[in-house]
Short mmCIF file of C-alpha atoms in Angstrom, two decimals:
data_model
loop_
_atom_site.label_atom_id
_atom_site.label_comp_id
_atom_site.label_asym_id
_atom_site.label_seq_id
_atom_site.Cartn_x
_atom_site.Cartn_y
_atom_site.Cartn_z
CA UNK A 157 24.94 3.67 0.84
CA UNK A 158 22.07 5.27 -0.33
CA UNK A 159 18.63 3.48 -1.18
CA UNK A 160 19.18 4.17 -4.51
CA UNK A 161 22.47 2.81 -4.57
CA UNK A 162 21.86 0.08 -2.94
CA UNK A 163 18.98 -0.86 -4.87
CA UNK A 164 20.66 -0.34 -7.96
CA UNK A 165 23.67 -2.42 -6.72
CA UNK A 166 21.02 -5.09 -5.85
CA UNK A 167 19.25 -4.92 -9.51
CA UNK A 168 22.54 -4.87 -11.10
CA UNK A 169 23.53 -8.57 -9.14
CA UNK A 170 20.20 -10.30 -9.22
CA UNK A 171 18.33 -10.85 -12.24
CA UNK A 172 14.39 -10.35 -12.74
CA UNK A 173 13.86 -8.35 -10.11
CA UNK A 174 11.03 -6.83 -11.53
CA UNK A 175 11.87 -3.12 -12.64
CA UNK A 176 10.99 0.01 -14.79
CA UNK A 177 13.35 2.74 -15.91
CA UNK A 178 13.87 4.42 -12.68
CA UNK A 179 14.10 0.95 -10.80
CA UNK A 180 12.29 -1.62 -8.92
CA UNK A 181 8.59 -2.08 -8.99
CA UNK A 182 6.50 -4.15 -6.97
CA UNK A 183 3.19 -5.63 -6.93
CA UNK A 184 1.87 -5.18 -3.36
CA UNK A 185 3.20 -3.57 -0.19
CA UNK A 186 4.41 -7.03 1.34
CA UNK A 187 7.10 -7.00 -1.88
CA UNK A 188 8.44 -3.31 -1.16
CA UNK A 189 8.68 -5.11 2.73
CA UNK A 190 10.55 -8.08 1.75
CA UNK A 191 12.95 -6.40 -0.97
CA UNK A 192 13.56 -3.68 2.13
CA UNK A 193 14.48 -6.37 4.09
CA UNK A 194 16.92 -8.31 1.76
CA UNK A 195 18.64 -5.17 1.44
CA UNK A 196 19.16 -4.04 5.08
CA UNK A 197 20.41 -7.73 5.65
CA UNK A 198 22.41 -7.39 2.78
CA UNK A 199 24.23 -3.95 3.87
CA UNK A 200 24.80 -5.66 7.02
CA UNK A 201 27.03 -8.10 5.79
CA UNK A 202 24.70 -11.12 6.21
CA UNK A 203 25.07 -12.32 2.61
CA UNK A 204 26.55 -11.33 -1.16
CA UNK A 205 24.09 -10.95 -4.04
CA UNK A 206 25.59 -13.73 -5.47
CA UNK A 207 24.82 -16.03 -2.52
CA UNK A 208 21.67 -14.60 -3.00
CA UNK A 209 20.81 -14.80 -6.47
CA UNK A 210 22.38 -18.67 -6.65
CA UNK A 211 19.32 -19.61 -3.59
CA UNK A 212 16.70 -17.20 -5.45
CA UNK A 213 17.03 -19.30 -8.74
CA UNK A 214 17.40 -22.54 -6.81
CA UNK A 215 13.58 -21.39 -4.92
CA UNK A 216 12.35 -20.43 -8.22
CA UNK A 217 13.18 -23.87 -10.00
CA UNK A 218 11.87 -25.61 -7.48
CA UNK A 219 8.89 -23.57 -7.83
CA UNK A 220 8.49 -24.15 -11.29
CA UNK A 221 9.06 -27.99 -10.31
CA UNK A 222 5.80 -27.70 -8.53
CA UNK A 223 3.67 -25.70 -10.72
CA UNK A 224 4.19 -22.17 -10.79
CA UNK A 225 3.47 -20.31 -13.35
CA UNK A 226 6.78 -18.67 -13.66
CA UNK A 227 4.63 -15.38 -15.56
CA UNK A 228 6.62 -12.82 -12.89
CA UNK A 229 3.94 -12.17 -11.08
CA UNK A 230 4.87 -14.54 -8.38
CA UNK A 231 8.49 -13.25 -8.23
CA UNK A 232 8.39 -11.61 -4.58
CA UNK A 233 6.67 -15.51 -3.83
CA UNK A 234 9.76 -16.91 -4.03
CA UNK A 235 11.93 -13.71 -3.16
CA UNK A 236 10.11 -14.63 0.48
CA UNK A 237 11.31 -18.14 0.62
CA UNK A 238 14.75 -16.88 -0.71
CA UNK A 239 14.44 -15.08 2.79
CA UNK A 240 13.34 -17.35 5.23
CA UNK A 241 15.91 -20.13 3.48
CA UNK A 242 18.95 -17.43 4.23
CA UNK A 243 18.06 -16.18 7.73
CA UNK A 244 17.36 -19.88 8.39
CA UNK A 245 21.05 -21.15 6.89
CA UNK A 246 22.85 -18.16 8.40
CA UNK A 247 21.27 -18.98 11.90
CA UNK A 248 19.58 -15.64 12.06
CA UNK A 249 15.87 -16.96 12.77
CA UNK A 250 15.22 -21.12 12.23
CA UNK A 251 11.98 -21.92 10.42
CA UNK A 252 10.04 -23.03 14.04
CA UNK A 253 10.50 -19.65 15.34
CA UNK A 254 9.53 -17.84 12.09
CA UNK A 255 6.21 -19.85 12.57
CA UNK A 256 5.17 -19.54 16.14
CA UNK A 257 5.92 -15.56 15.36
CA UNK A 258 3.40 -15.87 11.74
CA UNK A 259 1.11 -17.25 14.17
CA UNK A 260 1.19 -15.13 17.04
CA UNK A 261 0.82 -12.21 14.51
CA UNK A 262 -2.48 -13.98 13.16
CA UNK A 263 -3.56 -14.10 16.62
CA UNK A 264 -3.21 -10.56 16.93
CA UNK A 265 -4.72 -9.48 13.66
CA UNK A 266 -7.63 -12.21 14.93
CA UNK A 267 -8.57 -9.97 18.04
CA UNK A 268 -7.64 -6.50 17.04
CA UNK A 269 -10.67 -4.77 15.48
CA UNK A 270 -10.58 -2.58 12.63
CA UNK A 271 -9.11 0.60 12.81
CA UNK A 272 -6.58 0.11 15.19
CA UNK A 273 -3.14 -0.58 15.07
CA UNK A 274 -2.00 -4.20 14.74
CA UNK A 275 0.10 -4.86 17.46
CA UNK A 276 2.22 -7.70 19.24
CA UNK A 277 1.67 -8.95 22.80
CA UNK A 278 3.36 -11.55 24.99
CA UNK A 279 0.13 -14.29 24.96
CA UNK A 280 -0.04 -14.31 21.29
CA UNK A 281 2.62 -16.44 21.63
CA UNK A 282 0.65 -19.05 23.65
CA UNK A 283 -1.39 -21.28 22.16
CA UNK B 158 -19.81 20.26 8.95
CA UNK B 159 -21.45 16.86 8.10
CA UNK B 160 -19.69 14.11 10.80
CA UNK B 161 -21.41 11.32 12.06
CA UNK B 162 -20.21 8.34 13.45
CA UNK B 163 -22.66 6.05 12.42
CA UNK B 164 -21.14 6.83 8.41
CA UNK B 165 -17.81 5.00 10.52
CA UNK B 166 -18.46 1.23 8.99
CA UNK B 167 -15.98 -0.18 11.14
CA UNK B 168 -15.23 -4.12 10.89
CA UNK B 169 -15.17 -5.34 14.32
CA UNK B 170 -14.68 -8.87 14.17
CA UNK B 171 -10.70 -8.60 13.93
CA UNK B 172 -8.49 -7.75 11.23
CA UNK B 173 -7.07 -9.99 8.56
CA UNK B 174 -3.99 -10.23 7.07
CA UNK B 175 -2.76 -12.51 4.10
CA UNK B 176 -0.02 -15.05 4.32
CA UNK B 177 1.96 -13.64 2.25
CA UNK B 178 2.14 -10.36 4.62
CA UNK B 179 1.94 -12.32 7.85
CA UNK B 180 5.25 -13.96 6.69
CA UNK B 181 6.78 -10.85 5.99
CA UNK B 182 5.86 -9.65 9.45
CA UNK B 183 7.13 -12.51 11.15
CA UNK B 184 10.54 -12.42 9.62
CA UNK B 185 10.37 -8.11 10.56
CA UNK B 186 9.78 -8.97 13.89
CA UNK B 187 12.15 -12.02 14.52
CA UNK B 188 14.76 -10.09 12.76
CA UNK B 189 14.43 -6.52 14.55
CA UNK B 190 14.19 -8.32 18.08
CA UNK B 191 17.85 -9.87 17.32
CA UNK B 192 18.86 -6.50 16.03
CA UNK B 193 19.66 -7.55 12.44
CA UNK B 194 17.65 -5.16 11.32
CA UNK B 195 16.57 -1.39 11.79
CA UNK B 196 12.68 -1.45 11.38
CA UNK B 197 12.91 2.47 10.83
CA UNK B 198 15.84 1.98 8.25
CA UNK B 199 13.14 -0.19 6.42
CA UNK B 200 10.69 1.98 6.34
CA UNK B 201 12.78 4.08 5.17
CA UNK B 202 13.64 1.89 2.12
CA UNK B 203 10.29 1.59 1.94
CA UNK B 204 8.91 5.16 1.47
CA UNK B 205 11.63 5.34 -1.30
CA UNK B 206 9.72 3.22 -3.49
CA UNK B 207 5.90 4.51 -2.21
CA UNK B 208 5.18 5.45 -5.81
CA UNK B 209 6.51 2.82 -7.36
CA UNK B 210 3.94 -0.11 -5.52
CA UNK B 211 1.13 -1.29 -7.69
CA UNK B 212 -0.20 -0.29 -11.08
CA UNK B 213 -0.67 3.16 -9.97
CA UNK B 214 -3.54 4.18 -12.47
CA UNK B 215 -5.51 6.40 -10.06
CA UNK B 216 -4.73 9.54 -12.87
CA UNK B 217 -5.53 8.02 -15.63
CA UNK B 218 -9.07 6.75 -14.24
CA UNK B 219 -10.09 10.41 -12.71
CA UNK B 220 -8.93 11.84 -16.18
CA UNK B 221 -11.22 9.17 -18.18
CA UNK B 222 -14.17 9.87 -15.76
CA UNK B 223 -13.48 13.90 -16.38
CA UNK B 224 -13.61 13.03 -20.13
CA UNK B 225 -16.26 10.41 -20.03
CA UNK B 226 -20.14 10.81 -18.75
CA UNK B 227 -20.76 6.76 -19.17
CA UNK B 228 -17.60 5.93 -17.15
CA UNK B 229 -18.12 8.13 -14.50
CA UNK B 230 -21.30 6.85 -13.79
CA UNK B 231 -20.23 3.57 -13.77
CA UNK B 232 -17.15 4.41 -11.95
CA UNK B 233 -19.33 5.95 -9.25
CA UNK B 234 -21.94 2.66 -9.52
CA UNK B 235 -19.20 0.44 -9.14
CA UNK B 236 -15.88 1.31 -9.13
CA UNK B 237 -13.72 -2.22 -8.96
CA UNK B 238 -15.54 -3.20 -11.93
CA UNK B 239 -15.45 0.20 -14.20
CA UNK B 240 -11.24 0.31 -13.42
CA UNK B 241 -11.17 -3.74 -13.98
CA UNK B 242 -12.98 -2.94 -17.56
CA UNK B 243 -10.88 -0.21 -18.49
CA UNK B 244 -8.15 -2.99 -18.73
CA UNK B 245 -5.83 -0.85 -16.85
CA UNK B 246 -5.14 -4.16 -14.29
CA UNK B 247 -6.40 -7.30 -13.42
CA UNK B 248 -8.19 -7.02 -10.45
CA UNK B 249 -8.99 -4.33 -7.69
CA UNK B 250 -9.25 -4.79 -3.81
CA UNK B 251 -12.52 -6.58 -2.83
CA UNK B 252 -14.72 -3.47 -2.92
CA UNK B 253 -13.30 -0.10 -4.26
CA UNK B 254 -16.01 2.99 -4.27
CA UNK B 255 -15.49 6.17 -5.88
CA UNK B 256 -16.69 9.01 -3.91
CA UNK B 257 -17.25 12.10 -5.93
CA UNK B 258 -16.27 15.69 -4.79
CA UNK B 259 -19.12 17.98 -5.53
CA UNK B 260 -19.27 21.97 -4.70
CA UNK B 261 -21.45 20.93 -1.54
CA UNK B 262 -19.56 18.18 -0.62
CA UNK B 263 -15.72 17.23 -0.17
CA UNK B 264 -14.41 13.23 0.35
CA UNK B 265 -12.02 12.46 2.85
CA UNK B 266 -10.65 8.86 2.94
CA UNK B 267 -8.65 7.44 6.22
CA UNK B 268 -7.91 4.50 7.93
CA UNK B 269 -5.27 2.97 10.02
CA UNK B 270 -4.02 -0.02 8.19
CA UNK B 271 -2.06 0.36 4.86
CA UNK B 272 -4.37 -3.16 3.62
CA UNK B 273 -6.95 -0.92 3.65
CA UNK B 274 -5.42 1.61 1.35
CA UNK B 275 -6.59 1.24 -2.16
CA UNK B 276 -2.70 0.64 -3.22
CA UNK B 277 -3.67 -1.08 -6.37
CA UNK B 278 -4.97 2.40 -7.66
CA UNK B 279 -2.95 5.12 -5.69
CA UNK B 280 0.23 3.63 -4.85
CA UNK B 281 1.74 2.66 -1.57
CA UNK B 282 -0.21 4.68 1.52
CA UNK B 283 2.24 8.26 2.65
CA UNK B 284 3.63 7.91 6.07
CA UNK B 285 1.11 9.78 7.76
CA UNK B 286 -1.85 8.44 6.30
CA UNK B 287 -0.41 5.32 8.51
CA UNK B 288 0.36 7.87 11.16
CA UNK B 289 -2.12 7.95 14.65
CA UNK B 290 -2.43 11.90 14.51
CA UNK B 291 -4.02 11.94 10.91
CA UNK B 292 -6.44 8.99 11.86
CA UNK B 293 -7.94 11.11 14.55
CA UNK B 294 -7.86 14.37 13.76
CA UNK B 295 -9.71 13.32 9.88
CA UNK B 296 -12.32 12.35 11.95
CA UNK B 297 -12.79 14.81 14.28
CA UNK B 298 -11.34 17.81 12.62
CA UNK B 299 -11.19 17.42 9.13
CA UNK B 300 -10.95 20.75 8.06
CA UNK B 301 -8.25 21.47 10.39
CA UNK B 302 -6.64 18.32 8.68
CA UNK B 303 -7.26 20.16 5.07
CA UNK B 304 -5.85 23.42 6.56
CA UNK B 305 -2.51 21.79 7.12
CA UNK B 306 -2.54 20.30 3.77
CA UNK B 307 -2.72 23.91 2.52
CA UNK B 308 -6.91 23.45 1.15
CA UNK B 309 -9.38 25.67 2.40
CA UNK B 310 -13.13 25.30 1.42
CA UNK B 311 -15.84 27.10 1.65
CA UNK B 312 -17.79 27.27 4.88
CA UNK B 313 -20.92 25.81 2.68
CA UNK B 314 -19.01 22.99 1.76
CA UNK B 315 -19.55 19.86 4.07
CA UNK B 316 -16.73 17.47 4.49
CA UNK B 317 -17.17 13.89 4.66
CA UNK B 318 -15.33 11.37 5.82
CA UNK B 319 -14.79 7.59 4.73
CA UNK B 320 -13.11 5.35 6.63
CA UNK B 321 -11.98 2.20 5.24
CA UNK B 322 -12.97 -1.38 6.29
CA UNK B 323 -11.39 -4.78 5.78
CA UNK B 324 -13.99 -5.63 3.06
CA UNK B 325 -14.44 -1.85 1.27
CA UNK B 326 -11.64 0.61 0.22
CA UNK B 327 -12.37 4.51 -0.94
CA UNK B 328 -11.14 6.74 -3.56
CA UNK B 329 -11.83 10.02 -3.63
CA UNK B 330 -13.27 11.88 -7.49
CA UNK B 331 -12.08 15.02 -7.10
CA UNK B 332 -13.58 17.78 -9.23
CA UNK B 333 -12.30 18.54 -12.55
CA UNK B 334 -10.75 21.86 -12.71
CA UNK B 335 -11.71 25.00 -14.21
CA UNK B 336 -9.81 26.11 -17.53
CA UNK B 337 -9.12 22.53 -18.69
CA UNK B 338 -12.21 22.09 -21.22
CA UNK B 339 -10.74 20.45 -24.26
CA UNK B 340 -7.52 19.02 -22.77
CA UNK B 341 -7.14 15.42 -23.83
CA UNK B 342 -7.43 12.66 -21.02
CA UNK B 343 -3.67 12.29 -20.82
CA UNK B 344 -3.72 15.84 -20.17
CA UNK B 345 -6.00 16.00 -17.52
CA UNK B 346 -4.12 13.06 -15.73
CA UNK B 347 -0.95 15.33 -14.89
CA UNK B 348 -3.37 17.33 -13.29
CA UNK B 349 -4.49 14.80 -10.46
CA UNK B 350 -2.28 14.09 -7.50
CA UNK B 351 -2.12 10.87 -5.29
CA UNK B 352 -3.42 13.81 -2.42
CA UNK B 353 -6.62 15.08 -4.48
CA UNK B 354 -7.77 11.11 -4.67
CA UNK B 355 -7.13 10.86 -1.01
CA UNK B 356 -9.38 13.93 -0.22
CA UNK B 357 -6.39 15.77 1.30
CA UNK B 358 -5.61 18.19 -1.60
CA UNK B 359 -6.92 19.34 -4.93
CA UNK B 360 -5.92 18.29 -8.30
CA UNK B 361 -3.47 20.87 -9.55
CA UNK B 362 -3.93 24.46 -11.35
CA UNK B 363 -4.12 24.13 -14.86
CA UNK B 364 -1.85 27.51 -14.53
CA UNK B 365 0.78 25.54 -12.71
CA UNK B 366 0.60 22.35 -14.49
#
């Protein structure tokens, strides 16, 4: 399927994904990420849009439960969580290892200097 | 041709990335390494939708400075502020400056990491503004870089070029064209292209436009 299609499929099933008249917009690069990544997992199979929109309004009400602001801004906030909660249920990546990796990348970012490329190595991982 | 490493600002105390984007990351990387996902397939996805990431004003604040003396200067004082007053969007990365293209002197912006991009104003970064080849060769052959892109200057002209830090992003004021006196601001804006506030093109021919 083509991006297009797919995405359209994907704004068609899930409500509120924030959109103009040609299709999704987003509010910073991470969003375009984690929207990219919901629908490669999604074209593989991993879950149906109405698995996934049933979690994503279960994130945001908890959300709102706690505070947020619920003015769309913070959508791709709990989009995110909406991720991690999936991979984690469908035993793609458990919460622990999502964190040592967020670490190890902040470890990274920590001794790379500017202007050069971020990248991953073994002894990140260590702490 | 004006090049001089000490203009290269660089931040050298590491690189910093918000949580937000180190979560992303983390799931990228957790995911591609059990081949769930495709990390090219993504950024394919991705470069779909490189338009259609952030407010995407860039136009509309190169037309107003065209059209307006008092907002170009304080576009070029202070450029975060100036966009932030227009009321176009909220905020603006840390530091934005506006670097303004001048018959003596063309702007080049570049730097490695898309958090460095000025996304709020000009969209999501191309794929080889990201890429290794363009980060080197804007520094040490700019005009060969321009040549590619199609823009040839004139010897006299100097280039300069800006590269990013974590704390200050660039945009590039291209001149206004030739033949467009009296064209309304919304006008004008069709004119400028994501590559002429990069420093890697020219804002369009009237003729053409």
């Amino acid at each position: 399927m083509s991006t297009d299609a797919a995405a359209l499929r994907a704004t068609q099933s899930v409500l509120n994904i924030p959109r103009n008249a040609e299709g999704p917009v987003f509010g910073a690069p991470w969003e375009a990420e984690a929207f990219a990544l919901a629908l490669q997992l999604h074209d593989r199979g991993v879950f149906t849009w109405t698995e996934w929109a049933s979690t994503l309004g279960d994130e945001i009400k908890k959300a709102q439960a706690a505070g947020d602001p619920d003015t769309g801004e913070t959508y791709y906030h709990h989009w995110l969580a909406t991720l991690e909660r999936i991979v984690a249920a469908k035993g793609l990546a458990d919460a622990a290892v999502l964190m040592r990796t967020r670490e190890a990348w902040q470890r990274a970012c920590a001794r790379t200097p500017h202007g050069t490329p971020i990248e991953l190595r073994a002894d990140d991982f260590e702490n | 041709m004006m090049q001089n490493h000490e203009e290269h600002d660089h931040h050298e105390n590491g690189s910093e990335l918000s949580e937000m984007q180190l979560r992303v990351r983390a799931l990228e990387t957790v995911l591609a390494e059990k081949g769930y996902i495709d990390p090219a397939a993504i950024d394919v996805i991705i470069e779909a939708y490189e338009t259609k990431v952030g407010p995407h004003n860039g136009a509309r604040v190169v037309a107003k400075a065209w059209s307006d003396p008092v907002f170009k200067q304080a576009l070029l004082a202070n450029a975060s502020e100036a966009i932030v007053a227009l009321g176009l969007m909220n905020r603006v990365g840390d530091h934005l400056i506006a670097v303004e293209n001048t018959p003596r002197q063309h702007n080049m912006i570049v730097c490695t990491l898309c958090s460095c991009y000025p996304w709020e104003v000009l969209g999501l970064p191309p794929v080889w503004y990201k890429s290794a080849p363009y980060r080197s060769r804007a520094v040490n052959d700019p005009r060969g870089v321009l040549a590619d892109f199609g823009v040839a200057l004139p010897a006299d002209t100097a280039i300069r070029v800006w590269d990013s830090t974590a704390e200050t992003r660039f945009m590039v004021l291209p001149m206004r064209p030739a033949g467009t006196e009296g064209w309304s601001e919304e006008r004008l804006a069709t004119l400028v292209t994501r590559d002429s506030m990069v420093g890697t093109g020219l804002p369009k021919n009237p003729k053409d436009a």
